[in-house]
Amino acid sequence: MSRASLAQPPRHVTVACCQLEPVLGAADETRRRIRGTVLEAAARGAQIVVLPELANSGYMFHDLDELRSAAEPLDGATIRELRALASAHGLVVVSGFAELDGVDAYNTALLIDETGLRATYRKAHLWNGEKSCGFTPGSDRPPVIDTPHGRIGMMICYDLEFPEWVRFVALAGAEVLCGPVNWPLYPRPHGERPGEIVRVQANAAINRMFVAVADRAGTERGQKWLGGSVIVDADGYPVTQLHLGEEALITATVDLAQARDKSISMLNDVHMDRRPELYVESEKS
């Protein structure tokens, strides 16, 4: 394969995905766990830190009232904590967050750097019980943000199952797509890699960008979680070991120049070879 990135200056960043177990109904304890894992990531040299979906609250809500009681506004205690950590350690933090906005609750991702809260994204594709417990779906495309440690896109869990959604982020120039997730543990054939991870690898490869996914661990109200946090390179290969089902901190140092190179042969480029005029169904006569 031709790699134009070899002619570009390397840009190495260290990414950490924090596979922790939030405690439903125990906000202070959950913030303590978040603080501990972010500090450990910083101590390992991480510059980009990714936390799971709904990291501040847990996931298995009975109803909207319980969800509202756990959700926080964007000036709440969890965001103040993350802002302080990012400022003190020069981090970019992407975290899942149960957001309360008036009477509405959102499954949100946020990006914080040392200057403060840079962007939020509300999950557009709600999964299963997220609909019945009362989350409001988002309606905006996922953002891509220039940060001191790279050009970062973010989306949440089930959003990653929609290649059209991932393509928006790739075409906007994301070098790293950060995905807070809560992946339920489902049966799979013996010896097979979890399908959620396979799809992340495919997203990374067809767009030639890094993907960093932070899953959660543990069991909550009878729901077991996969614990499949992974960092995938621009060729679609994992660069971290899996720690399925257990709390873990995974890190990898990656060269973002590889994500700026979309060539896969001397004459092929995964973005320039697109023919979007063929992908729209023509009007029937």
GROMACS .gro file of C-alpha atoms in nm:
model
  285
    1MET     CA    1   0.000   0.000   0.000
    2SER     CA    2   0.106   0.355  -0.068
    3ARG     CA    3   0.115   0.566   0.246
    4ALA     CA    4   0.138   0.939   0.182
    5SER     CA    5   0.156   0.983   0.559
    6LEU     CA    6   0.516   0.863   0.544
    7ALA     CA    7   0.598   1.199   0.385
    8GLN     CA    8   0.410   1.386   0.657
    9PRO     CA    9   0.560   1.462   0.997
   10PRO     CA   10   0.449   1.208   1.256
   11ARG     CA   11   0.206   1.332   1.516
   12HIS     CA   12   0.205   1.092   1.806
   13VAL     CA   13  -0.061   1.109   2.076
   14THR     CA   14  -0.141   0.870   2.358
   15VAL     CA   15  -0.503   0.766   2.392
   16ALA     CA   16  -0.658   0.601   2.698
   17CYS     CA   17  -0.994   0.426   2.729
   18CYS     CA   18  -1.120   0.388   3.085
   19GLN     CA   19  -1.328   0.073   3.134
   20LEU     CA   20  -1.485   0.149   3.470
   21GLU     CA   21  -1.806   0.052   3.649
   22PRO     CA   22  -2.038   0.345   3.730
   23VAL     CA   23  -2.262   0.294   4.033
   24LEU     CA   24  -2.629   0.358   3.965
   25GLY     CA   25  -2.770   0.590   4.229
   26ALA     CA   26  -2.431   0.673   4.384
   27ALA     CA   27  -2.308   0.987   4.210
   28ASP     CA   28  -2.030   1.069   4.457
   29GLU     CA   29  -1.883   0.718   4.438
   30THR     CA   30  -1.905   0.723   4.060
   31ARG     CA   31  -1.723   1.057   4.043
   32ARG     CA   32  -1.455   0.913   4.272
   33ARG     CA   33  -1.406   0.625   4.028
   34ILE     CA   34  -1.394   0.863   3.732
   35ARG     CA   35  -1.137   1.081   3.906
   36GLY     CA   36  -0.918   0.782   3.990
   37THR     CA   37  -0.913   0.636   3.640
   38VAL     CA   38  -0.852   0.974   3.471
   39LEU     CA   39  -0.562   1.042   3.708
   40GLU     CA   40  -0.417   0.699   3.631
   41ALA     CA   41  -0.452   0.766   3.257
   42ALA     CA   42  -0.270   1.099   3.298
   43ALA     CA   43   0.006   0.927   3.497
   44ARG     CA   44   0.053   0.685   3.205
   45GLY     CA   45   0.105   0.977   2.969
   46ALA     CA   46  -0.240   0.990   2.810
   47GLN     CA   47  -0.339   1.305   2.624
   48ILE     CA   48  -0.684   1.189   2.506
   49VAL     CA   49  -0.898   1.011   2.766
   50VAL     CA   50  -1.228   0.839   2.678
   51LEU     CA   51  -1.488   0.738   2.939
   52PRO     CA   52  -1.793   0.513   2.891
   53GLU     CA   53  -2.147   0.604   2.793
   54LEU     CA   54  -2.347   0.758   3.080
   55ALA     CA   55  -2.031   0.748   3.290
   56ASN     CA   56  -2.175   0.984   3.552
   57SER     CA   57  -2.493   0.789   3.620
   58GLY     CA   58  -2.512   0.425   3.521
   59TYR     CA   59  -2.755   0.298   3.261
   60MET     CA   60  -3.043   0.070   3.370
   61PHE     CA   61  -3.304   0.326   3.471
   62HIS     CA   62  -3.654   0.212   3.561
   63ASP     CA   63  -3.830   0.523   3.437
   64LEU     CA   64  -3.796   0.891   3.349
   65ASP     CA   65  -3.820   1.008   3.711
   66GLU     CA   66  -3.521   0.795   3.810
   67LEU     CA   67  -3.332   0.910   3.501
   68ARG     CA   68  -3.398   1.276   3.579
   69SER     CA   69  -3.280   1.229   3.937
   70ALA     CA   70  -2.944   1.093   3.814
   71ALA     CA   71  -2.889   1.331   3.521
   72GLU     CA   72  -2.699   1.658   3.562
   73PRO     CA   73  -2.697   1.996   3.389
   74LEU     CA   74  -2.391   2.100   3.192
   75ASP     CA   75  -2.268   2.306   3.487
   76GLY     CA   76  -2.305   2.017   3.732
   77ALA     CA   77  -2.054   1.845   3.959
   78THR     CA   78  -1.926   1.587   3.711
   79ILE     CA   79  -1.841   1.840   3.444
   80ARG     CA   80  -1.672   2.064   3.702
   81GLU     CA   81  -1.462   1.764   3.805
   82LEU     CA   82  -1.367   1.678   3.448
   83ARG     CA   83  -1.283   2.039   3.368
   84ALA     CA   84  -1.049   2.054   3.667
   85LEU     CA   85  -0.877   1.729   3.565
   86ALA     CA   86  -0.837   1.837   3.203
   87SER     CA   87  -0.696   2.174   3.306
   88ALA     CA   88  -0.454   2.031   3.561
   89HIS     CA   89  -0.314   1.762   3.330
   90GLY     CA   90  -0.349   1.910   2.980
   91LEU     CA   91  -0.599   1.646   2.874
   92VAL     CA   92  -0.874   1.612   2.618
   93VAL     CA   93  -1.153   1.415   2.787
   94VAL     CA   94  -1.446   1.263   2.598
   95SER     CA   95  -1.711   1.122   2.828
   96GLY     CA   96  -2.061   0.988   2.819
   97PHE     CA   97  -2.297   1.189   3.036
   98ALA     CA   98  -2.659   1.178   3.149
   99GLU     CA   99  -2.763   1.536   3.074
  100LEU     CA  100  -3.062   1.715   3.224
  101ASP     CA  101  -3.190   2.013   3.026
  102GLY     CA  102  -3.512   2.144   3.179
  103VAL     CA  103  -3.745   1.844   3.193
  104ASP     CA  104  -3.564   1.658   2.913
  105ALA     CA  105  -3.291   1.402   2.966
  106TYR     CA  106  -3.033   1.321   2.700
  107ASN     CA  107  -2.773   1.051   2.651
  108THR     CA  108  -2.489   1.292   2.580
  109ALA     CA  109  -2.121   1.287   2.496
  110LEU     CA  110  -1.906   1.583   2.585
  111LEU     CA  111  -1.556   1.695   2.497
  112ILE     CA  112  -1.355   1.891   2.752
  113ASP     CA  113  -1.001   2.020   2.716
  114GLU     CA  114  -0.786   2.243   2.934
  115THR     CA  115  -0.987   2.548   2.824
  116GLY     CA  116  -1.320   2.398   2.937
  117LEU     CA  117  -1.625   2.238   2.776
  118ARG     CA  118  -1.571   2.247   2.401
  119ALA     CA  119  -1.861   2.048   2.256
  120THR     CA  120  -2.157   1.826   2.338
  121TYR     CA  121  -2.340   1.568   2.129
  122ARG     CA  122  -2.677   1.409   2.208
  123LYS     CA  123  -2.717   1.047   2.099
  124ALA     CA  124  -2.933   1.032   1.787
  125HIS     CA  125  -2.996   0.657   1.771
  126LEU     CA  126  -3.148   0.537   2.097
  127TRP     CA  127  -3.107   0.174   2.197
  128ASN     CA  128  -3.383  -0.043   2.342
  129GLY     CA  129  -3.464   0.067   2.700
  130GLU     CA  130  -3.331   0.417   2.637
  131LYS     CA  131  -3.661   0.473   2.455
  132SER     CA  132  -3.886   0.336   2.727
  133CYS     CA  133  -3.713   0.512   3.019
  134GLY     CA  134  -3.756   0.850   2.854
  135PHE     CA  135  -3.435   0.970   2.691
  136THR     CA  136  -3.496   1.238   2.428
  137PRO     CA  137  -3.305   1.161   2.105
  138GLY     CA  138  -3.065   1.419   1.966
  139SER     CA  139  -3.111   1.562   1.620
  140ASP     CA  140  -2.771   1.714   1.538
  141ARG     CA  141  -2.485   1.553   1.352
  142PRO     CA  142  -2.185   1.448   1.561
  143PRO     CA  143  -1.927   1.726   1.594
  144VAL     CA  144  -1.561   1.721   1.495
  145ILE     CA  145  -1.341   1.943   1.711
  146ASP     CA  146  -0.986   2.068   1.667
  147THR     CA  147  -0.803   2.013   1.996
  148PRO     CA  148  -0.442   2.044   2.112
  149HIS     CA  149  -0.412   1.665   2.064
  150GLY     CA  150  -0.580   1.612   1.731
  151ARG     CA  151  -0.902   1.652   1.538
  152ILE     CA  152  -1.159   1.452   1.730
  153GLY     CA  153  -1.509   1.332   1.648
  154MET     CA  154  -1.747   1.172   1.895
  155MET     CA  155  -2.065   0.966   1.896
  156ILE     CA  156  -2.228   0.719   2.132
  157CYS     CA  157  -2.267   0.339   2.124
  158TYR     CA  158  -2.554   0.246   1.887
  159ASP     CA  159  -2.463   0.547   1.669
  160LEU     CA  160  -2.157   0.346   1.565
  161GLU     CA  161  -2.386   0.089   1.400
  162PHE     CA  162  -2.485   0.338   1.129
  163PRO     CA  163  -2.212   0.374   0.864
  164GLU     CA  164  -2.376   0.688   0.725
  165TRP     CA  165  -2.336   0.856   1.065
  166VAL     CA  166  -1.972   0.752   1.099
  167ARG     CA  167  -1.903   0.877   0.746
  168PHE     CA  168  -2.014   1.230   0.843
  169VAL     CA  169  -1.738   1.240   1.103
  170ALA     CA  170  -1.478   1.094   0.868
  171LEU     CA  171  -1.557   1.339   0.586
  172ALA     CA  172  -1.533   1.625   0.836
  173GLY     CA  173  -1.169   1.530   0.887
  174ALA     CA  174  -1.172   1.345   1.217
  175GLU     CA  175  -0.840   1.180   1.297
  176VAL     CA  176  -0.976   1.000   1.602
  177LEU     CA  177  -1.339   0.900   1.656
  178CYS     CA  178  -1.407   0.864   2.029
  179GLY     CA  179  -1.702   0.646   2.125
  180PRO     CA  180  -1.836   0.619   2.479
  181VAL     CA  181  -2.039   0.295   2.483
  182ASN     CA  182  -2.230   0.057   2.711
  183TRP     CA  183  -2.226  -0.270   2.516
  184PRO     CA  184  -2.458  -0.538   2.660
  185LEU     CA  185  -2.306  -0.884   2.680
  186TYR     CA  186  -2.467  -1.107   2.415
  187PRO     CA  187  -2.391  -1.468   2.317
  188ARG     CA  188  -2.151  -1.522   2.028
  189PRO     CA  189  -1.997  -1.824   1.857
  190HIS     CA  190  -1.705  -1.978   2.042
  191GLY     CA  191  -1.376  -1.812   1.954
  192GLU     CA  192  -1.536  -1.518   1.774
  193ARG     CA  193  -1.452  -1.157   1.852
  194PRO     CA  194  -1.759  -0.960   1.972
  195GLY     CA  195  -1.955  -0.822   1.677
  196GLU     CA  196  -1.952  -0.471   1.823
  197ILE     CA  197  -1.574  -0.468   1.800
  198VAL     CA  198  -1.577  -0.611   1.447
  199ARG     CA  199  -1.801  -0.323   1.336
  200VAL     CA  200  -1.572  -0.069   1.498
  201GLN     CA  201  -1.279  -0.221   1.311
  202ALA     CA  202  -1.474  -0.193   0.985
  203ASN     CA  203  -1.559   0.172   1.053
  204ALA     CA  204  -1.193   0.250   1.116
  205ALA     CA  205  -1.071   0.068   0.804
  206ILE     CA  206  -1.323   0.202   0.551
  207ASN     CA  207  -1.261   0.559   0.670
  208ARG     CA  208  -0.891   0.530   0.756
  209MET     CA  209  -0.921   0.693   1.095
  210PHE     CA  210  -0.849   0.583   1.450
  211VAL     CA  211  -1.143   0.476   1.665
  212ALA     CA  212  -1.121   0.470   2.046
  213VAL     CA  213  -1.411   0.306   2.229
  214ALA     CA  214  -1.454   0.310   2.606
  215ASP     CA  215  -1.697   0.044   2.730
  216ARG     CA  216  -1.812  -0.017   3.086
  217ALA     CA  217  -1.765  -0.321   3.310
  218GLY     CA  218  -1.974  -0.503   3.569
  219THR     CA  219  -2.337  -0.605   3.603
  220GLU     CA  220  -2.618  -0.358   3.666
  221ARG     CA  221  -2.971  -0.466   3.759
  222GLY     CA  222  -2.910  -0.803   3.602
  223GLN     CA  223  -2.755  -0.667   3.282
  224LYS     CA  224  -2.403  -0.792   3.219
  225TRP     CA  225  -2.176  -0.564   3.015
  226LEU     CA  226  -1.927  -0.673   2.752
  227GLY     CA  227  -1.636  -0.463   2.871
  228GLY     CA  228  -1.498  -0.443   2.517
  229SER     CA  229  -1.295  -0.122   2.521
  230VAL     CA  230  -1.062  -0.106   2.223
  231ILE     CA  231  -0.842   0.131   2.025
  232VAL     CA  232  -0.829   0.056   1.652
  233ASP     CA  233  -0.579   0.194   1.402
  234ALA     CA  234  -0.646   0.348   1.061
  235ASP     CA  235  -0.606   0.008   0.892
  236GLY     CA  236  -0.878  -0.138   1.113
  237TYR     CA  237  -0.657  -0.341   1.347
  238PRO     CA  238  -0.680  -0.328   1.727
  239VAL     CA  239  -0.368  -0.184   1.891
  240THR     CA  240  -0.478  -0.275   2.245
  241GLN     CA  241  -0.556  -0.598   2.427
  242LEU     CA  242  -0.915  -0.679   2.523
  243HIS     CA  243  -1.009  -0.704   2.891
  244LEU     CA  244  -1.360  -0.840   2.845
  245GLY     CA  245  -1.590  -0.791   3.142
  246GLU     CA  246  -1.341  -0.641   3.385
  247GLU     CA  247  -1.242  -0.293   3.493
  248ALA     CA  248  -0.933  -0.188   3.299
  249LEU     CA  249  -0.740   0.104   3.160
  250ILE     CA  250  -0.608   0.057   2.806
  251THR     CA  251  -0.368   0.292   2.632
  252ALA     CA  252  -0.200   0.321   2.294
  253THR     CA  253   0.028   0.574   2.130
  254VAL     CA  254  -0.081   0.638   1.772
  255ASP     CA  255   0.046   0.846   1.481
  256LEU     CA  256  -0.235   1.072   1.361
  257ALA     CA  257  -0.053   1.125   1.031
  258GLN     CA  258  -0.184   0.783   0.930
  259ALA     CA  259  -0.542   0.908   0.960
  260ARG     CA  260  -0.471   1.204   0.733
  261ASP     CA  261  -0.364   0.965   0.456
  262LYS     CA  262  -0.668   0.809   0.286
  263SER     CA  263  -0.475   0.620   0.017
  264ILE     CA  264  -0.486   0.240   0.006
  265SER     CA  265  -0.288   0.193  -0.316
  266MET     CA  266  -0.100   0.408  -0.564
  267LEU     CA  267  -0.427   0.494  -0.739
  268ASN     CA  268  -0.693   0.455  -0.470
  269ASP     CA  269  -0.816   0.688  -0.196
  270VAL     CA  270  -1.108   0.584   0.024
  271HIS     CA  271  -1.258   0.933   0.019
  272MET     CA  272  -1.166   1.061  -0.328
  273ASP     CA  273  -1.293   0.739  -0.491
  274ARG     CA  274  -1.641   0.790  -0.354
  275ARG     CA  275  -1.917   0.847  -0.613
  276PRO     CA  276  -2.201   0.991  -0.406
  277GLU     CA  277  -2.410   1.065  -0.713
  278LEU     CA  278  -2.454   0.688  -0.750
  279TYR     CA  279  -2.563   0.640  -0.391
  280VAL     CA  280  -2.886   0.837  -0.424
  281GLU     CA  281  -3.187   0.658  -0.566
  282SER     CA  282  -3.301   0.833  -0.881
  283GLU     CA  283  -3.659   0.949  -0.919
  284LYS     CA  284  -3.879   0.695  -1.092
  285SER     CA  285  -4.025   0.806  -1.421
   0.00000   0.00000   0.00000
